[in-house]
Amino acid sequence: MPVAQTKEPTARHGSGPSGPECWRIELPHAPSAVPLARALTGAALRDLRATADRATAALLAAELVANAVAHTRGPGPVALVVRAQAAGCEVEVHDADPTPVVGLLAAACDAEWTGRTAGPAAGNSGAAVGQRSPVVGRGLRLVRGLSTAAGCRRTPHGKAVWFTLPALREPRLP
């Protein structure tokens, strides 16, 4: 699916032939995309009636969009995809750079991108045990720590960095 060049956020809402309802929002490749991602993630989850924690999803989506803006080349948009799932939600951030994100590689992505078999060092940025990694920042630590799963995958136009959140034990009121 080609990505439209745009400076204003654009959104598509609907469900695919084999997937749950989702929002796909194209954001500008600029720092202004970060607060937009935070606000639109919460709005999408409310609209989709997803049972995941909206505040956590908005925080993590903003972190991934900030990383995409800071570490990839523009001017193409950054796409935010928010999906409701039966047990929570999944959020993806798409960008045009195919380079994997160190520190968020899922085992399958690690093997696909590097030719290595996933193991204890899969996704390790090379820092010694107990030391902070200079490559993996605070945002990625938040994503890994607060999500139930996170990773990245290749797409026809670059990559998608994603995370999932579980359903809240007691769903919030709208």
Short mmCIF file of N, CA, C and O in Angstrom, two decimals, residues 16-145:
data_model
loop_
_atom_site.label_atom_id
_atom_site.label_comp_id
_atom_site.label_asym_id
_atom_site.label_seq_id
_atom_site.Cartn_x
_atom_site.Cartn_y
_atom_site.Cartn_z
N GLY A 16 -10.11 -4.29 7.99
CA GLY A 16 -9.63 -4.98 6.80
C GLY A 16 -10.37 -6.29 6.62
O GLY A 16 -11.13 -6.71 7.51
N PRO A 17 -10.15 -6.95 5.51
CA PRO A 17 -10.86 -8.20 5.25
C PRO A 17 -10.53 -9.29 6.26
O PRO A 17 -11.35 -10.15 6.52
N SER A 18 -9.34 -9.23 6.87
CA SER A 18 -9.00 -10.30 7.80
C SER A 18 -8.60 -9.77 9.17
O SER A 18 -8.16 -10.52 10.01
N GLY A 19 -8.74 -8.48 9.40
CA GLY A 19 -8.26 -7.93 10.65
C GLY A 19 -9.32 -7.18 11.43
O GLY A 19 -10.40 -6.89 10.90
N PRO A 20 -9.01 -6.89 12.68
CA PRO A 20 -9.95 -6.15 13.51
C PRO A 20 -9.98 -4.68 13.08
O PRO A 20 -9.18 -4.23 12.28
N GLU A 21 -10.94 -3.96 13.63
CA GLU A 21 -11.01 -2.54 13.33
C GLU A 21 -9.72 -1.86 13.75
O GLU A 21 -9.10 -2.23 14.74
N CYS A 22 -9.33 -0.85 12.99
CA CYS A 22 -8.13 -0.11 13.33
C CYS A 22 -8.20 1.31 12.80
O CYS A 22 -9.04 1.63 11.96
N TRP A 23 -7.33 2.14 13.34
CA TRP A 23 -7.09 3.48 12.82
C TRP A 23 -5.70 3.48 12.24
O TRP A 23 -4.77 2.94 12.83
N ARG A 24 -5.54 4.11 11.07
CA ARG A 24 -4.23 4.35 10.47
C ARG A 24 -4.14 5.85 10.24
O ARG A 24 -4.96 6.41 9.51
N ILE A 25 -3.16 6.46 10.86
CA ILE A 25 -3.01 7.91 10.84
C ILE A 25 -1.63 8.25 10.30
O ILE A 25 -0.63 7.77 10.84
N GLU A 26 -1.56 9.04 9.25
CA GLU A 26 -0.28 9.48 8.71
C GLU A 26 0.06 10.83 9.33
O GLU A 26 -0.71 11.79 9.21
N LEU A 27 1.21 10.87 9.99
CA LEU A 27 1.67 12.06 10.69
C LEU A 27 2.87 12.66 9.97
O LEU A 27 3.62 11.94 9.31
N PRO A 28 3.08 13.96 10.11
CA PRO A 28 4.25 14.57 9.47
C PRO A 28 5.55 14.04 10.09
O PRO A 28 5.58 13.69 11.27
N HIS A 29 6.58 13.97 9.30
CA HIS A 29 7.91 13.55 9.80
C HIS A 29 8.55 14.77 10.45
O HIS A 29 9.47 15.39 9.90
N ALA A 30 8.03 15.13 11.62
CA ALA A 30 8.45 16.34 12.32
C ALA A 30 8.15 16.17 13.81
O ALA A 30 7.29 15.36 14.18
N PRO A 31 8.83 16.93 14.67
CA PRO A 31 8.57 16.83 16.10
C PRO A 31 7.10 17.07 16.48
O PRO A 31 6.63 16.52 17.48
N SER A 32 6.38 17.81 15.69
CA SER A 32 4.96 18.06 15.98
C SER A 32 4.13 16.77 15.93
O SER A 32 3.01 16.73 16.46
N ALA A 33 4.66 15.71 15.34
CA ALA A 33 3.94 14.44 15.27
C ALA A 33 3.83 13.76 16.63
O ALA A 33 2.90 12.99 16.85
N VAL A 34 4.74 14.07 17.55
CA VAL A 34 4.76 13.38 18.84
C VAL A 34 3.51 13.67 19.67
O VAL A 34 2.81 12.73 20.09
N PRO A 35 3.15 14.94 19.93
CA PRO A 35 1.91 15.17 20.69
C PRO A 35 0.67 14.74 19.92
O PRO A 35 -0.33 14.34 20.54
N LEU A 36 0.72 14.82 18.60
CA LEU A 36 -0.41 14.33 17.80
C LEU A 36 -0.60 12.83 18.01
O LEU A 36 -1.73 12.35 18.17
N ALA A 37 0.49 12.08 18.00
CA ALA A 37 0.42 10.63 18.21
C ALA A 37 -0.18 10.31 19.57
O ALA A 37 -1.01 9.41 19.69
N ARG A 38 0.26 11.05 20.58
CA ARG A 38 -0.26 10.81 21.93
C ARG A 38 -1.77 11.03 21.97
O ARG A 38 -2.52 10.17 22.45
N ALA A 39 -2.23 12.14 21.43
CA ALA A 39 -3.66 12.46 21.47
C ALA A 39 -4.47 11.51 20.59
O ALA A 39 -5.55 11.04 21.01
N LEU A 40 -3.98 11.22 19.41
CA LEU A 40 -4.74 10.39 18.48
C LEU A 40 -4.78 8.93 18.90
O LEU A 40 -5.75 8.22 18.61
N THR A 41 -3.76 8.45 19.60
CA THR A 41 -3.79 7.07 20.10
C THR A 41 -4.92 6.92 21.11
O THR A 41 -5.70 5.96 21.05
N GLY A 42 -5.02 7.86 22.04
CA GLY A 42 -6.12 7.81 23.01
C GLY A 42 -7.48 7.89 22.34
O GLY A 42 -8.40 7.14 22.69
N ALA A 43 -7.61 8.78 21.36
CA ALA A 43 -8.89 8.92 20.65
C ALA A 43 -9.23 7.64 19.89
O ALA A 43 -10.39 7.20 19.89
N ALA A 44 -8.24 7.04 19.24
CA ALA A 44 -8.48 5.81 18.48
C ALA A 44 -8.93 4.68 19.42
O ALA A 44 -9.89 3.96 19.11
N LEU A 45 -8.26 4.53 20.55
CA LEU A 45 -8.63 3.45 21.48
C LEU A 45 -10.03 3.67 22.05
O LEU A 45 -10.78 2.71 22.23
N ARG A 46 -10.37 4.92 22.32
CA ARG A 46 -11.75 5.22 22.78
C ARG A 46 -12.75 4.85 21.70
O ARG A 46 -13.76 4.20 21.96
N ASP A 47 -12.48 5.30 20.47
CA ASP A 47 -13.39 5.04 19.36
C ASP A 47 -13.54 3.54 19.09
O ASP A 47 -14.63 3.06 18.79
N LEU A 48 -12.43 2.80 19.18
CA LEU A 48 -12.46 1.36 18.92
C LEU A 48 -12.95 0.56 20.12
O LEU A 48 -13.08 -0.66 20.03
N ARG A 49 -13.17 1.25 21.23
CA ARG A 49 -13.62 0.60 22.48
C ARG A 49 -12.64 -0.46 22.94
O ARG A 49 -13.03 -1.50 23.46
N ALA A 50 -11.37 -0.17 22.75
CA ALA A 50 -10.33 -1.09 23.20
C ALA A 50 -10.23 -1.04 24.71
O ALA A 50 -10.43 0.02 25.32
N THR A 51 -9.93 -2.16 25.32
CA THR A 51 -9.91 -2.26 26.77
C THR A 51 -8.53 -2.08 27.37
O THR A 51 -8.34 -2.27 28.57
N ALA A 52 -7.55 -1.70 26.57
CA ALA A 52 -6.19 -1.48 27.08
C ALA A 52 -6.11 -0.12 27.76
O ALA A 52 -6.97 0.75 27.57
N ASP A 53 -5.07 0.06 28.55
CA ASP A 53 -4.84 1.34 29.23
C ASP A 53 -4.47 2.41 28.20
O ASP A 53 -3.39 2.36 27.60
N ARG A 54 -5.35 3.37 28.01
CA ARG A 54 -5.15 4.40 26.98
C ARG A 54 -3.96 5.30 27.29
O ARG A 54 -3.23 5.71 26.39
N ALA A 55 -3.76 5.62 28.55
CA ALA A 55 -2.64 6.51 28.91
C ALA A 55 -1.29 5.85 28.60
O ALA A 55 -0.38 6.49 28.06
N THR A 56 -1.17 4.58 28.92
CA THR A 56 0.08 3.86 28.63
C THR A 56 0.27 3.73 27.12
O THR A 56 1.37 3.95 26.60
N ALA A 57 -0.78 3.39 26.40
CA ALA A 57 -0.69 3.26 24.95
C ALA A 57 -0.28 4.59 24.32
O ALA A 57 0.57 4.63 23.42
N ALA A 58 -0.85 5.69 24.79
CA ALA A 58 -0.53 7.01 24.24
C ALA A 58 0.93 7.37 24.52
O ALA A 58 1.63 7.90 23.65
N LEU A 59 1.41 7.09 25.73
CA LEU A 59 2.80 7.35 26.08
C LEU A 59 3.75 6.56 25.19
O LEU A 59 4.70 7.12 24.62
N LEU A 60 3.50 5.26 25.05
CA LEU A 60 4.40 4.42 24.27
C LEU A 60 4.34 4.76 22.78
O LEU A 60 5.38 4.76 22.10
N ALA A 61 3.16 5.08 22.27
CA ALA A 61 3.05 5.49 20.87
C ALA A 61 3.85 6.77 20.62
O ALA A 61 4.56 6.88 19.62
N ALA A 62 3.75 7.71 21.55
CA ALA A 62 4.50 8.96 21.41
C ALA A 62 6.01 8.69 21.42
O ALA A 62 6.77 9.32 20.67
N GLU A 63 6.46 7.77 22.25
CA GLU A 63 7.88 7.42 22.29
C GLU A 63 8.34 6.82 20.96
O GLU A 63 9.41 7.17 20.45
N LEU A 64 7.54 5.93 20.38
CA LEU A 64 7.93 5.32 19.11
C LEU A 64 7.92 6.34 17.97
O LEU A 64 8.78 6.32 17.10
N VAL A 65 6.94 7.25 17.98
CA VAL A 65 6.91 8.29 16.95
C VAL A 65 8.10 9.22 17.12
O VAL A 65 8.75 9.60 16.13
N ALA A 66 8.44 9.57 18.36
CA ALA A 66 9.62 10.42 18.60
C ALA A 66 10.88 9.75 18.07
O ALA A 66 11.73 10.40 17.44
N ASN A 67 11.01 8.44 18.28
CA ASN A 67 12.17 7.71 17.76
C ASN A 67 12.19 7.71 16.23
O ASN A 67 13.23 7.89 15.62
N ALA A 68 11.02 7.51 15.62
CA ALA A 68 10.96 7.50 14.16
C ALA A 68 11.36 8.86 13.59
O ALA A 68 12.10 8.93 12.62
N VAL A 69 10.89 9.93 14.21
CA VAL A 69 11.22 11.27 13.73
C VAL A 69 12.70 11.57 13.95
O VAL A 69 13.37 12.12 13.07
N ALA A 70 13.23 11.17 15.10
CA ALA A 70 14.62 11.50 15.43
C ALA A 70 15.64 10.64 14.69
O ALA A 70 16.73 11.11 14.38
N HIS A 71 15.29 9.39 14.38
CA HIS A 71 16.29 8.46 13.87
C HIS A 71 16.09 8.00 12.44
O HIS A 71 16.80 7.11 11.98
N THR A 72 15.10 8.54 11.74
CA THR A 72 14.90 8.20 10.34
C THR A 72 14.87 9.47 9.51
O THR A 72 14.65 10.56 10.03
N ARG A 73 15.09 9.30 8.22
CA ARG A 73 15.09 10.46 7.33
C ARG A 73 13.68 10.75 6.84
O ARG A 73 12.90 9.84 6.59
N GLY A 74 13.38 12.02 6.67
CA GLY A 74 12.10 12.45 6.10
C GLY A 74 12.24 12.56 4.61
O GLY A 74 13.21 12.08 4.04
N PRO A 75 11.35 13.17 3.91
CA PRO A 75 10.21 13.92 4.42
C PRO A 75 8.93 13.10 4.49
O PRO A 75 7.89 13.61 4.84
N GLY A 76 8.99 11.82 4.12
CA GLY A 76 7.79 11.00 4.13
C GLY A 76 7.15 10.94 5.49
O GLY A 76 7.80 11.15 6.51
N PRO A 77 5.85 10.67 5.52
CA PRO A 77 5.14 10.64 6.80
C PRO A 77 5.53 9.43 7.66
O PRO A 77 6.12 8.47 7.19
N VAL A 78 5.17 9.53 8.92
CA VAL A 78 5.27 8.44 9.88
C VAL A 78 3.83 7.98 10.08
O VAL A 78 2.95 8.81 10.32
N ALA A 79 3.57 6.70 9.92
CA ALA A 79 2.20 6.20 10.06
C ALA A 79 2.02 5.56 11.43
O ALA A 79 2.86 4.78 11.89
N LEU A 80 0.93 5.91 12.07
CA LEU A 80 0.53 5.34 13.36
C LEU A 80 -0.67 4.45 13.11
O LEU A 80 -1.66 4.89 12.52
N VAL A 81 -0.58 3.18 13.52
CA VAL A 81 -1.67 2.23 13.34
C VAL A 81 -2.08 1.74 14.72
O VAL A 81 -1.25 1.23 15.47
N VAL A 82 -3.36 1.90 15.04
CA VAL A 82 -3.90 1.49 16.35
C VAL A 82 -4.98 0.46 16.09
O VAL A 82 -5.95 0.74 15.37
N ARG A 83 -4.80 -0.73 16.68
CA ARG A 83 -5.77 -1.82 16.50
C ARG A 83 -6.30 -2.27 17.85
O ARG A 83 -5.53 -2.51 18.77
N ALA A 84 -7.61 -2.44 17.91
CA ALA A 84 -8.22 -3.08 19.07
C ALA A 84 -8.06 -4.58 18.91
O ALA A 84 -8.17 -5.10 17.80
N GLN A 85 -7.78 -5.25 20.01
CA GLN A 85 -7.71 -6.71 20.01
C GLN A 85 -8.65 -7.22 21.09
O GLN A 85 -9.03 -6.47 21.99
N ALA A 86 -9.00 -8.47 21.00
CA ALA A 86 -9.91 -9.04 21.99
C ALA A 86 -9.37 -8.88 23.41
O ALA A 86 -10.12 -8.66 24.35
N ALA A 87 -8.05 -8.94 23.55
CA ALA A 87 -7.44 -8.83 24.88
C ALA A 87 -6.49 -7.64 24.95
O ALA A 87 -5.35 -7.76 25.35
N GLY A 88 -6.94 -6.45 24.52
CA GLY A 88 -6.11 -5.26 24.63
C GLY A 88 -5.99 -4.52 23.32
O GLY A 88 -6.97 -4.31 22.61
N CYS A 89 -4.75 -4.15 22.98
CA CYS A 89 -4.53 -3.41 21.74
C CYS A 89 -3.13 -3.66 21.20
O CYS A 89 -2.25 -4.16 21.91
N GLU A 90 -2.95 -3.31 19.93
CA GLU A 90 -1.64 -3.32 19.29
C GLU A 90 -1.46 -1.96 18.62
O GLU A 90 -2.39 -1.45 17.99
N VAL A 91 -0.29 -1.38 18.78
CA VAL A 91 0.03 -0.10 18.16
C VAL A 91 1.30 -0.28 17.35
O VAL A 91 2.26 -0.91 17.82
N GLU A 92 1.30 0.24 16.12
CA GLU A 92 2.47 0.17 15.25
C GLU A 92 2.82 1.58 14.79
O GLU A 92 1.94 2.41 14.58
N VAL A 93 4.11 1.82 14.60
CA VAL A 93 4.60 3.05 14.00
C VAL A 93 5.43 2.64 12.80
O VAL A 93 6.40 1.91 12.93
N HIS A 94 5.02 3.11 11.62
CA HIS A 94 5.69 2.77 10.36
C HIS A 94 6.54 3.94 9.91
O HIS A 94 6.10 5.09 9.99
N ASP A 95 7.74 3.64 9.42
CA ASP A 95 8.58 4.66 8.80
C ASP A 95 9.27 4.07 7.59
O ASP A 95 9.18 2.86 7.35
N ALA A 96 9.92 4.91 6.81
CA ALA A 96 10.50 4.48 5.54
C ALA A 96 11.90 3.88 5.67
O ALA A 96 12.45 3.39 4.70
N ASP A 97 12.48 3.89 6.86
CA ASP A 97 13.83 3.37 7.06
C ASP A 97 13.76 1.88 7.40
O ASP A 97 13.17 1.50 8.41
N PRO A 98 14.37 1.01 6.58
CA PRO A 98 14.29 -0.43 6.85
C PRO A 98 15.23 -0.92 7.96
O PRO A 98 15.18 -2.09 8.32
N THR A 99 16.04 -0.04 8.52
CA THR A 99 17.00 -0.45 9.55
C THR A 99 16.26 -0.90 10.81
O THR A 99 15.42 -0.16 11.32
N PRO A 100 16.56 -2.09 11.33
CA PRO A 100 15.87 -2.55 12.55
C PRO A 100 16.22 -1.69 13.75
O PRO A 100 17.27 -1.06 13.79
N VAL A 101 15.33 -1.67 14.72
CA VAL A 101 15.53 -0.91 15.94
C VAL A 101 16.25 -1.80 16.95
O VAL A 101 15.72 -2.81 17.38
N VAL A 102 17.46 -1.44 17.31
CA VAL A 102 18.24 -2.20 18.28
C VAL A 102 17.51 -2.11 19.63
O VAL A 102 17.11 -1.05 20.06
N GLY A 103 17.34 -3.25 20.26
CA GLY A 103 16.69 -3.27 21.56
C GLY A 103 15.23 -3.66 21.50
O GLY A 103 14.63 -3.94 22.52
N LEU A 104 14.62 -3.68 20.31
CA LEU A 104 13.22 -4.09 20.18
C LEU A 104 13.05 -5.21 19.18
O LEU A 104 11.96 -5.45 18.71
N LEU A 105 14.11 -5.89 18.83
CA LEU A 105 13.99 -6.94 17.84
C LEU A 105 13.29 -8.16 18.42
O LEU A 105 13.72 -8.73 19.41
N ALA A 106 12.22 -8.54 17.78
CA ALA A 106 11.58 -9.81 18.13
C ALA A 106 12.51 -10.92 17.62
O ALA A 106 13.29 -10.71 16.70
N ALA A 107 12.43 -12.09 18.20
CA ALA A 107 13.33 -13.17 17.83
C ALA A 107 13.30 -13.45 16.33
O ALA A 107 14.33 -13.62 15.70
N ALA A 108 12.12 -13.49 15.74
CA ALA A 108 12.02 -13.77 14.30
C ALA A 108 12.63 -12.64 13.48
O ALA A 108 13.28 -12.89 12.47
N CYS A 109 12.43 -11.41 13.89
CA CYS A 109 13.00 -10.28 13.16
C CYS A 109 14.52 -10.33 13.27
O CYS A 109 15.21 -10.05 12.30
N ASP A 110 15.03 -10.65 14.44
CA ASP A 110 16.47 -10.69 14.63
C ASP A 110 17.10 -11.67 13.65
O ASP A 110 18.06 -11.35 12.98
N ALA A 111 16.54 -12.86 13.55
CA ALA A 111 17.08 -13.86 12.65
C ALA A 111 16.93 -13.42 11.20
O ALA A 111 17.82 -13.59 10.38
N GLU A 112 15.78 -12.81 10.87
CA GLU A 112 15.54 -12.37 9.49
C GLU A 112 16.53 -11.29 9.08
O GLU A 112 17.07 -11.31 7.99
N TRP A 113 16.77 -10.30 9.95
CA TRP A 113 17.60 -9.18 9.59
C TRP A 113 19.09 -9.48 9.66
O TRP A 113 19.86 -8.97 8.89
N THR A 114 19.49 -10.28 10.63
CA THR A 114 20.92 -10.45 10.84
C THR A 114 21.44 -11.81 10.44
O THR A 114 22.65 -12.02 10.40
N GLY A 115 20.54 -12.77 10.21
CA GLY A 115 20.97 -14.11 9.88
C GLY A 115 21.37 -14.91 11.11
O GLY A 115 21.79 -16.04 11.01
N ARG A 116 21.22 -14.31 12.31
CA ARG A 116 21.55 -15.02 13.55
C ARG A 116 20.35 -15.78 14.06
O ARG A 116 19.22 -15.40 13.82
N THR A 117 20.60 -16.80 14.80
CA THR A 117 19.54 -17.50 15.50
C THR A 117 19.26 -16.74 16.79
O THR A 117 20.19 -16.30 17.46
N ALA A 118 17.99 -16.58 17.10
CA ALA A 118 17.63 -15.86 18.32
C ALA A 118 18.14 -16.63 19.53
O ALA A 118 18.08 -17.85 19.58
N GLY A 119 18.69 -15.92 20.48
CA GLY A 119 19.20 -16.53 21.70
C GLY A 119 19.28 -15.50 22.78
O GLY A 119 18.67 -14.44 22.67
N PRO A 120 20.04 -15.74 23.83
CA PRO A 120 20.10 -14.80 24.93
C PRO A 120 20.57 -13.41 24.51
O PRO A 120 20.18 -12.43 25.10
N ALA A 121 21.38 -13.31 23.46
CA ALA A 121 21.89 -12.01 23.05
C ALA A 121 21.03 -11.37 21.97
O ALA A 121 21.34 -10.29 21.52
N ALA A 122 19.95 -12.01 21.56
CA ALA A 122 19.12 -11.42 20.51
C ALA A 122 18.61 -10.08 20.94
O ALA A 122 18.06 -9.92 22.02
N GLY A 123 18.80 -9.09 20.11
CA GLY A 123 18.35 -7.75 20.42
C GLY A 123 19.29 -7.00 21.33
O GLY A 123 19.06 -5.86 21.67
N ASN A 124 20.40 -7.60 21.76
CA ASN A 124 21.35 -6.94 22.63
C ASN A 124 22.14 -5.94 21.83
O ASN A 124 22.65 -6.24 20.77
N SER A 125 22.29 -4.74 22.34
CA SER A 125 22.99 -3.70 21.59
C SER A 125 24.48 -3.73 21.82
O SER A 125 25.19 -2.88 21.33
N GLY A 126 24.97 -4.71 22.59
CA GLY A 126 26.41 -4.82 22.79
C GLY A 126 26.88 -4.31 24.13
O GLY A 126 28.04 -4.41 24.45
N ALA A 127 26.00 -3.77 24.95
CA ALA A 127 26.40 -3.29 26.27
C ALA A 127 26.66 -4.47 27.18
O ALA A 127 26.02 -5.51 27.08
N ALA A 128 27.61 -4.33 28.07
CA ALA A 128 27.89 -5.38 29.03
C ALA A 128 26.72 -5.52 29.98
O ALA A 128 25.96 -4.58 30.22
N VAL A 129 26.56 -6.72 30.53
CA VAL A 129 25.48 -6.97 31.47
C VAL A 129 25.59 -5.98 32.62
O VAL A 129 26.66 -5.76 33.17
N GLY A 130 24.46 -5.36 32.96
CA GLY A 130 24.43 -4.42 34.08
C GLY A 130 24.77 -3.00 33.68
O GLY A 130 24.63 -2.10 34.48
N GLN A 131 25.22 -2.79 32.45
CA GLN A 131 25.51 -1.43 32.00
C GLN A 131 24.38 -0.92 31.14
O GLN A 131 23.70 -1.68 30.47
N ARG A 132 24.22 0.40 31.14
CA ARG A 132 23.24 1.01 30.26
C ARG A 132 23.74 0.97 28.83
O ARG A 132 24.91 1.19 28.57
N SER A 133 22.84 0.69 27.92
CA SER A 133 23.21 0.68 26.51
C SER A 133 23.19 2.10 25.99
O SER A 133 22.22 2.82 26.19
N PRO A 134 24.23 2.53 25.30
CA PRO A 134 24.21 3.87 24.74
C PRO A 134 23.25 3.98 23.56
O PRO A 134 22.87 5.06 23.18
N VAL A 135 22.87 2.85 22.95
CA VAL A 135 22.01 2.88 21.77
C VAL A 135 20.54 2.90 22.17
O VAL A 135 19.73 3.59 21.57
N VAL A 136 20.16 2.13 23.16
CA VAL A 136 18.76 2.00 23.55
C VAL A 136 18.46 3.09 24.57
O VAL A 136 19.03 3.12 25.65
N GLY A 137 17.53 3.99 24.23
CA GLY A 137 17.21 5.12 25.08
C GLY A 137 16.09 4.84 26.05
O GLY A 137 15.54 3.74 26.12
N ARG A 138 15.75 5.86 26.78
CA ARG A 138 14.70 5.78 27.79
C ARG A 138 13.38 5.34 27.18
O ARG A 138 12.65 4.54 27.75
N GLY A 139 13.04 5.86 26.01
CA GLY A 139 11.77 5.52 25.37
C GLY A 139 11.64 4.04 25.07
O GLY A 139 10.60 3.44 25.32
N LEU A 140 12.70 3.44 24.56
CA LEU A 140 12.63 2.01 24.26
C LEU A 140 12.58 1.17 25.52
O LEU A 140 11.93 0.12 25.54
N ARG A 141 13.23 1.63 26.58
CA ARG A 141 13.12 0.92 27.87
C ARG A 141 11.69 0.98 28.37
O ARG A 141 11.17 0.00 28.92
N LEU A 142 11.04 2.13 28.21
CA LEU A 142 9.62 2.24 28.60
C LEU A 142 8.77 1.27 27.78
O LEU A 142 7.91 0.58 28.34
N VAL A 143 8.98 1.24 26.49
CA VAL A 143 8.20 0.35 25.62
C VAL A 143 8.39 -1.10 26.05
O VAL A 143 7.42 -1.84 26.22
N ARG A 144 9.63 -1.51 26.24
CA ARG A 144 9.89 -2.90 26.65
C ARG A 144 9.30 -3.19 28.03
O ARG A 144 8.80 -4.28 28.27
N GLY A 145 9.40 -2.24 28.93
CA GLY A 145 8.96 -2.47 30.30
C GLY A 145 7.46 -2.43 30.52
O GLY A 145 6.93 -3.12 31.38
#
